[in-house]
Coordinates of C-alpha atoms and ligand atoms in Angstrom, one line a residue:
X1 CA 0.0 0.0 0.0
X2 CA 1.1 3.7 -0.3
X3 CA 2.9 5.0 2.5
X4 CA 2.7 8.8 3.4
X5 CA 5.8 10.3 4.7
X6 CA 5.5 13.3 6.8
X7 CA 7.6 15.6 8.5
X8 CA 6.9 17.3 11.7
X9 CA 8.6 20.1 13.3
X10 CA 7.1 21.6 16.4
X11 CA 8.1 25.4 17.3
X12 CA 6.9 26.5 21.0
X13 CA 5.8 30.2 20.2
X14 CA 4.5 31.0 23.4
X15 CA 2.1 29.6 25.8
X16 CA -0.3 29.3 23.7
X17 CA 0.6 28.9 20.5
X18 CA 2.8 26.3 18.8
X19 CA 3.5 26.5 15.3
X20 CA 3.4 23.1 13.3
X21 CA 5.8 22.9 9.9
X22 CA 4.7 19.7 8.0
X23 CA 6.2 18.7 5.3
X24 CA 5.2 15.9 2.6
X25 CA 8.9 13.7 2.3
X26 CA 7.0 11.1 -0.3
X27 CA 8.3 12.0 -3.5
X28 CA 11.5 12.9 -2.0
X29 CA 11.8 9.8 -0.1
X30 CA 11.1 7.9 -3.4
X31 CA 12.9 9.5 -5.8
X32 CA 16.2 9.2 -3.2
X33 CA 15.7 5.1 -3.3
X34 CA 15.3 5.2 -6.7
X35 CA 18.9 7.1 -7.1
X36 CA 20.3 4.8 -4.3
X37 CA 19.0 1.5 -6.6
X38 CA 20.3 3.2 -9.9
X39 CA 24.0 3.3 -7.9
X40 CA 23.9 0.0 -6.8
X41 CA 22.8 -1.6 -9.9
X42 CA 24.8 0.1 -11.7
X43 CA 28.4 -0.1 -9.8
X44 CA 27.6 -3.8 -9.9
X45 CA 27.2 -3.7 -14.1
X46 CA 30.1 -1.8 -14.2
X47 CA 32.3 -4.2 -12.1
X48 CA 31.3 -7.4 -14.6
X49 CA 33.0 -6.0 -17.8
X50 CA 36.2 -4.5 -15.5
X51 CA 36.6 -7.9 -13.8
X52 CA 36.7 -9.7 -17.1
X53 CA 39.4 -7.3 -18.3
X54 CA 41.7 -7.8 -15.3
X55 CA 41.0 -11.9 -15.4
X56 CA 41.6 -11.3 -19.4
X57 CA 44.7 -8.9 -18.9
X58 CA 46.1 -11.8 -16.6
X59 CA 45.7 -14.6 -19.2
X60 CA 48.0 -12.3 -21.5
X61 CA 50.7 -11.7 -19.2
X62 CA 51.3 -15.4 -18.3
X63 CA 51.0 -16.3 -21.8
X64 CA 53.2 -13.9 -23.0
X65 CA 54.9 -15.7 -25.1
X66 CA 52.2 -17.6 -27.2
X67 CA 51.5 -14.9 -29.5
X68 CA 48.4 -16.9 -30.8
X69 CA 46.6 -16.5 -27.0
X70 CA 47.9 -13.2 -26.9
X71 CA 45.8 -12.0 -29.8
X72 CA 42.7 -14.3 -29.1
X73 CA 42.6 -12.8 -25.6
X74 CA 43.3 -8.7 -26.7
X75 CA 40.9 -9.6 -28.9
X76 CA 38.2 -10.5 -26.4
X77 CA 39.5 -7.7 -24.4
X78 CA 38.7 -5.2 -26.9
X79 CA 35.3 -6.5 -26.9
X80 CA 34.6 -6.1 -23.3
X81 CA 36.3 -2.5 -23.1
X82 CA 33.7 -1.9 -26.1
X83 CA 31.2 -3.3 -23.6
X84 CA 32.1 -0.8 -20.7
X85 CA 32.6 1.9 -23.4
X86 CA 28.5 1.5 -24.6
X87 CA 28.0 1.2 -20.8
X88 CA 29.2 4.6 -19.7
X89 CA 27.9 6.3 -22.6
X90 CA 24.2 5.3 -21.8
X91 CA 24.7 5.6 -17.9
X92 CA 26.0 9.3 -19.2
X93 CA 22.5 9.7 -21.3
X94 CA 20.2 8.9 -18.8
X95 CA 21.6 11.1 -16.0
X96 CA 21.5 13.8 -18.7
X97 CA 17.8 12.7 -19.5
X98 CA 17.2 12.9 -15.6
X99 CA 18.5 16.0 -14.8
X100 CA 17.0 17.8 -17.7
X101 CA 16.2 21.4 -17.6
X102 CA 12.4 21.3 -17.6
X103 CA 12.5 25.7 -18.3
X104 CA 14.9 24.3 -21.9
X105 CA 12.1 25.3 -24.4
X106 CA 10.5 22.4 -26.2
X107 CA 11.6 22.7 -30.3
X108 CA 9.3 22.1 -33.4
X109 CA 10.8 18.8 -34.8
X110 CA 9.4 17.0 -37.9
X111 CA 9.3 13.3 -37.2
X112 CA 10.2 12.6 -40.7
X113 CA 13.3 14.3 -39.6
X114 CA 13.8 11.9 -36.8
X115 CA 13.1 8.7 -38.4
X116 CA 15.2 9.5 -41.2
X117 CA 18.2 10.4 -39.0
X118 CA 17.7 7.2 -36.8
X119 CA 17.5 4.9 -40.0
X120 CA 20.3 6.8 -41.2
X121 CA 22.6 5.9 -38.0
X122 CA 21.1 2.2 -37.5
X123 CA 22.1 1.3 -41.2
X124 CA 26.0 0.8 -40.5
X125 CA 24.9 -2.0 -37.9
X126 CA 21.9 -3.3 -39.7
X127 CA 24.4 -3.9 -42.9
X128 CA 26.8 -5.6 -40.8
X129 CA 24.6 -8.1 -39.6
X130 CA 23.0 -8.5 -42.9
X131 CA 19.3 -7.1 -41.8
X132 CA 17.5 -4.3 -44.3
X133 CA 16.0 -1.4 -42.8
X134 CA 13.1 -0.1 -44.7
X135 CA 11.5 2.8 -43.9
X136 CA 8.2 3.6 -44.9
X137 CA 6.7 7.0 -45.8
X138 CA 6.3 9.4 -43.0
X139 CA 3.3 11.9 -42.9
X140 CA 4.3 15.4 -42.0
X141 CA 4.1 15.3 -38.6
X142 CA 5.0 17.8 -36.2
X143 CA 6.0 17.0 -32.4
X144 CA 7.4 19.1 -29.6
X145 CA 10.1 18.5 -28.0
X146 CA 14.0 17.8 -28.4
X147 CA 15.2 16.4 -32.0
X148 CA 17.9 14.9 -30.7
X149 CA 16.2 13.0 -27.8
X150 CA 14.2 11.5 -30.0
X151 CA 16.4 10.1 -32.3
X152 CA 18.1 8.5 -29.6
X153 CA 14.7 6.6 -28.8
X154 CA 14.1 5.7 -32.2
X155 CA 17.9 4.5 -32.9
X156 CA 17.7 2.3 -29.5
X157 CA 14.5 0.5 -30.7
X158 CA 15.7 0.0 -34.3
X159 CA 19.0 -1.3 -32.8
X160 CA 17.7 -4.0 -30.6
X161 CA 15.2 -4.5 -33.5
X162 CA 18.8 -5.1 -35.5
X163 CA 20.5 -6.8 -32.8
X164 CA 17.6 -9.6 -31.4
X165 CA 16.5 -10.9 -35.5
X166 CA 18.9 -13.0 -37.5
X167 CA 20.7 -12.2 -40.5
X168 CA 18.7 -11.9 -43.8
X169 CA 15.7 -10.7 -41.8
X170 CA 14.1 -7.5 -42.5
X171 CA 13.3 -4.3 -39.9
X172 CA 10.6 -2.1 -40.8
X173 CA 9.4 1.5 -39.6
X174 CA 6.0 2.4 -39.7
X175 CA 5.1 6.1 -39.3
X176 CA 1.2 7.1 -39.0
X177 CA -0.9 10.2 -38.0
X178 CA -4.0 9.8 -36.0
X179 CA -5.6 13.1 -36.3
X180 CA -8.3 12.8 -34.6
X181 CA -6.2 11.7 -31.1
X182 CA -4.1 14.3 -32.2
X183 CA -1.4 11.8 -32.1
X184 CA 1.4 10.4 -34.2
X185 CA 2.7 6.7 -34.4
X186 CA 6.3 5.4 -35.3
X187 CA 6.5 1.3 -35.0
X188 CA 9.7 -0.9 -35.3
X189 CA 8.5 -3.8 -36.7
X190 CA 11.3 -7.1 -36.5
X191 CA 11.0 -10.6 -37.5
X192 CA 13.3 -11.5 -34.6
X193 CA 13.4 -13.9 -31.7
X194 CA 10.9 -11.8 -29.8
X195 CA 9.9 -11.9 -26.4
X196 CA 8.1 -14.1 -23.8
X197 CA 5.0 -12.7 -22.9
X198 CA 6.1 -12.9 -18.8
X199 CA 9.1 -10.4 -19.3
X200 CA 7.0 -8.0 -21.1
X201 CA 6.1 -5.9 -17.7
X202 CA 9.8 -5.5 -17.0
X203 CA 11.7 -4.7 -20.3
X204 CA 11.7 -1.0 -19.8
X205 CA 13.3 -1.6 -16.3
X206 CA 17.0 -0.2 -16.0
X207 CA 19.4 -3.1 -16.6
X208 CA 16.2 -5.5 -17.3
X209 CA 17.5 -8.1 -20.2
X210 CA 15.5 -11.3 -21.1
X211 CA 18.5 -13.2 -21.9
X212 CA 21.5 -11.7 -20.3
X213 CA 23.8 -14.3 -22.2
X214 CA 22.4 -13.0 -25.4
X215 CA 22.4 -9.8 -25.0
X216 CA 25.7 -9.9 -23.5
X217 CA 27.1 -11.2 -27.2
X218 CA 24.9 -8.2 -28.9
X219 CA 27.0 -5.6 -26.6
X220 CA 23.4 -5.0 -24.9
X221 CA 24.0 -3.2 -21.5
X222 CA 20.5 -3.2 -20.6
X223 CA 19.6 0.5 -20.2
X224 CA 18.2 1.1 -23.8
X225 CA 14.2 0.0 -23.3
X226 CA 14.4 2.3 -20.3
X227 CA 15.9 5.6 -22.1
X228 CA 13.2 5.2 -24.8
X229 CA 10.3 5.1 -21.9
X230 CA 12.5 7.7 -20.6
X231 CA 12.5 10.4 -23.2
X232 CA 8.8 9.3 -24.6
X233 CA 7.2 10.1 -21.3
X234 CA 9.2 13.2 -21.1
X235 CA 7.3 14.1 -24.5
X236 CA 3.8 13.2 -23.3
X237 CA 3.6 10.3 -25.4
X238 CA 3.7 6.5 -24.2
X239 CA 5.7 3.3 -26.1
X240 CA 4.1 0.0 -26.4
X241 CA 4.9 -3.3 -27.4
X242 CA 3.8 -6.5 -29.2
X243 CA 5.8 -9.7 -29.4
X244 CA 5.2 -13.2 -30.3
X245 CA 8.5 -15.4 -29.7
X246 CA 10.0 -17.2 -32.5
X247 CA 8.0 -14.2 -34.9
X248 CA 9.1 -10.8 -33.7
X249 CA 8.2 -8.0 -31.9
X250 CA 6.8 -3.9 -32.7
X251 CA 7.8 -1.4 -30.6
X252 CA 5.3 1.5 -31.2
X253 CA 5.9 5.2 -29.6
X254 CA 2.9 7.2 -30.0
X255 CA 3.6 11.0 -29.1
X256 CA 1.2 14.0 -29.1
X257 CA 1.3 16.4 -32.3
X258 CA 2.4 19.6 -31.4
X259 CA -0.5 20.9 -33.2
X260 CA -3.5 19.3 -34.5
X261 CA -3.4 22.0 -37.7
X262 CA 0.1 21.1 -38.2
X263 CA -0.6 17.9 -40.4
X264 CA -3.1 19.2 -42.5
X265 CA -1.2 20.4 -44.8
X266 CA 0.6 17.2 -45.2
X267 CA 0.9 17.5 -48.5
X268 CA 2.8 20.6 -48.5
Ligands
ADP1 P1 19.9 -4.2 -24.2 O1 20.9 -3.1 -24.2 O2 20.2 -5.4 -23.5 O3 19.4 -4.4 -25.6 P2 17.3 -2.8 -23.7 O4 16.9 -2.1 -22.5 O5 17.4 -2.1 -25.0 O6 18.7 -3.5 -23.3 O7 16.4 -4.1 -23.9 C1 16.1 -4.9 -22.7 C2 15.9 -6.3 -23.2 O8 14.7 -6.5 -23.9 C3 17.0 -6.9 -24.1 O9 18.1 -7.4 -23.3 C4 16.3 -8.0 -24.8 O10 16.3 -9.1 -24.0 C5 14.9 -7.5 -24.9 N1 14.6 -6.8 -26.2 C6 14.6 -5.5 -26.5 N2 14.2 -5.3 -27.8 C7 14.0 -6.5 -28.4 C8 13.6 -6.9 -29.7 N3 13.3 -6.1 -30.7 N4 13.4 -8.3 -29.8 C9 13.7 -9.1 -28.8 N5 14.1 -8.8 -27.6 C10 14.2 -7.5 -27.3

């Protein structure tokens, strides 16, 4: 049940009148536990890739000279400092996200704009692993907020829509205007391994993973679900999801338009 915390301070004024100061802690009290959890999980994913590279840096001392377990060991190495690297850089966007300056005002920014860039930036890793990206064609939509914040959503979903399907699968991107909600849709549709139906309620947790093996090999830290609820909610809009395993999964972030008039000249 919900707990109210109060705070009570008791001034004597005089003999007959005390003055009461009470102050509501809740929110205070909850948002510190939720700092104090953020720590603690993540000093303890920071700790897994730096252990590996010490036990890793060890191997290739006493192995010195076997230059064939050498480079096998750098080269796992390399992968694990890559690991850390993705690591900090997401710890370093959601403290950003949490600390943002809520007076910053909100810009115009064309969703075409966003999905464009994100497809753009998702292509390198999509090609890599041999997965197509194809984006469908998105209706001149207008949403406020931060351009940049929302790419970042849109790139995360499209690259664990790359990194959870298997090679020679295809990703789509479906972008819709509901006008009469006043709303706009963008989907990442993937034909990939999907998700079991019982870890749905806790993907956008902080360093929630279904598989921690797999995502371990994808260079998955864990933290990207929760940066896209992140940044969605801080645009008014909410992200869903569908999955079936062994089929795929659709992400779908619906956001607000920043102006119902704004799409009706779509055809501009
Ligand atoms: P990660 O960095 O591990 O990908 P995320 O927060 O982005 O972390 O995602 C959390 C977990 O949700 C992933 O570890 C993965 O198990 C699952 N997941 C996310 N997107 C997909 C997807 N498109 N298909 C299958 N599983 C997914």
């Amino acid at each position: 049940g919900a707990t109210l915390v109060l705070h009570v301070r008791v001034a004597v004024l005089d003999a007959e009148h005390v003055l009461l100061i009470v102050e509501d802690r809740t929110d205070a009290l909850r948002l510190e536990a939720v700092r104090r959890d953020f720590v603690v999980n993540t000093s303890h994913e920071l700790k897994t890739p730096v252990g590996a590279l010490s036990l890793l840096a060890e191997t290739v001392e006493d192995a010195a000279d076997d230059p064939e377990t050498v480079r096998r060991f750098a080269g796992r190495m390399r992968t694990e400092a890559q690991r850390l690297a993705a690591l900090v850089q997401e710890i370093i966007e959601l403290s950003r996200l949490q600390s943002t300056d809520p007076s910053r005002e909100p810009e115009h920014v064309l969703v075409a704009d966003v999905v464009g860039e994100a497809v753009e930036r998702s292509r390198t890793a999509a090609g890599a692993r041999r997965i197509a990206i194809e984006a469908g064609p998105v209706p001149d939509a207008v949403v406020l907020g931060s351009h940049d914040l929302l790419v970042t959503a849109v790139r995360n979903l499209l690259d664990n829509a790359v990194a959870y399907s298997e090679p020679g699968t295809r990703v789509a991107v479906g972008t819709s205007v509901d006008v009469a909600a006043g709303t706009v849709e963008v989907a990442v549709v993937d034909q990939g391994i999907g998700i079991p139906a019982e870890a749905v309620p806790r993907l956008f947790e902080r360093f929630y993973r279904v598989d921690p093996a797999r995502s371990r090999d994808t260079g998955g830290t864990g933290l990207g679900l929760s940066i896209v609820k992140h940044v969605v909610a801080d645009h008014g809009g909410e992200v869903s999801v569908w999955s079936q395993p062994g089929q795929g999964s659709t992400f779908t972030v619906r956001l607000p338009l920043a102006d119902a008039s704004a799409t009706e000249g779509a055809d501009r």
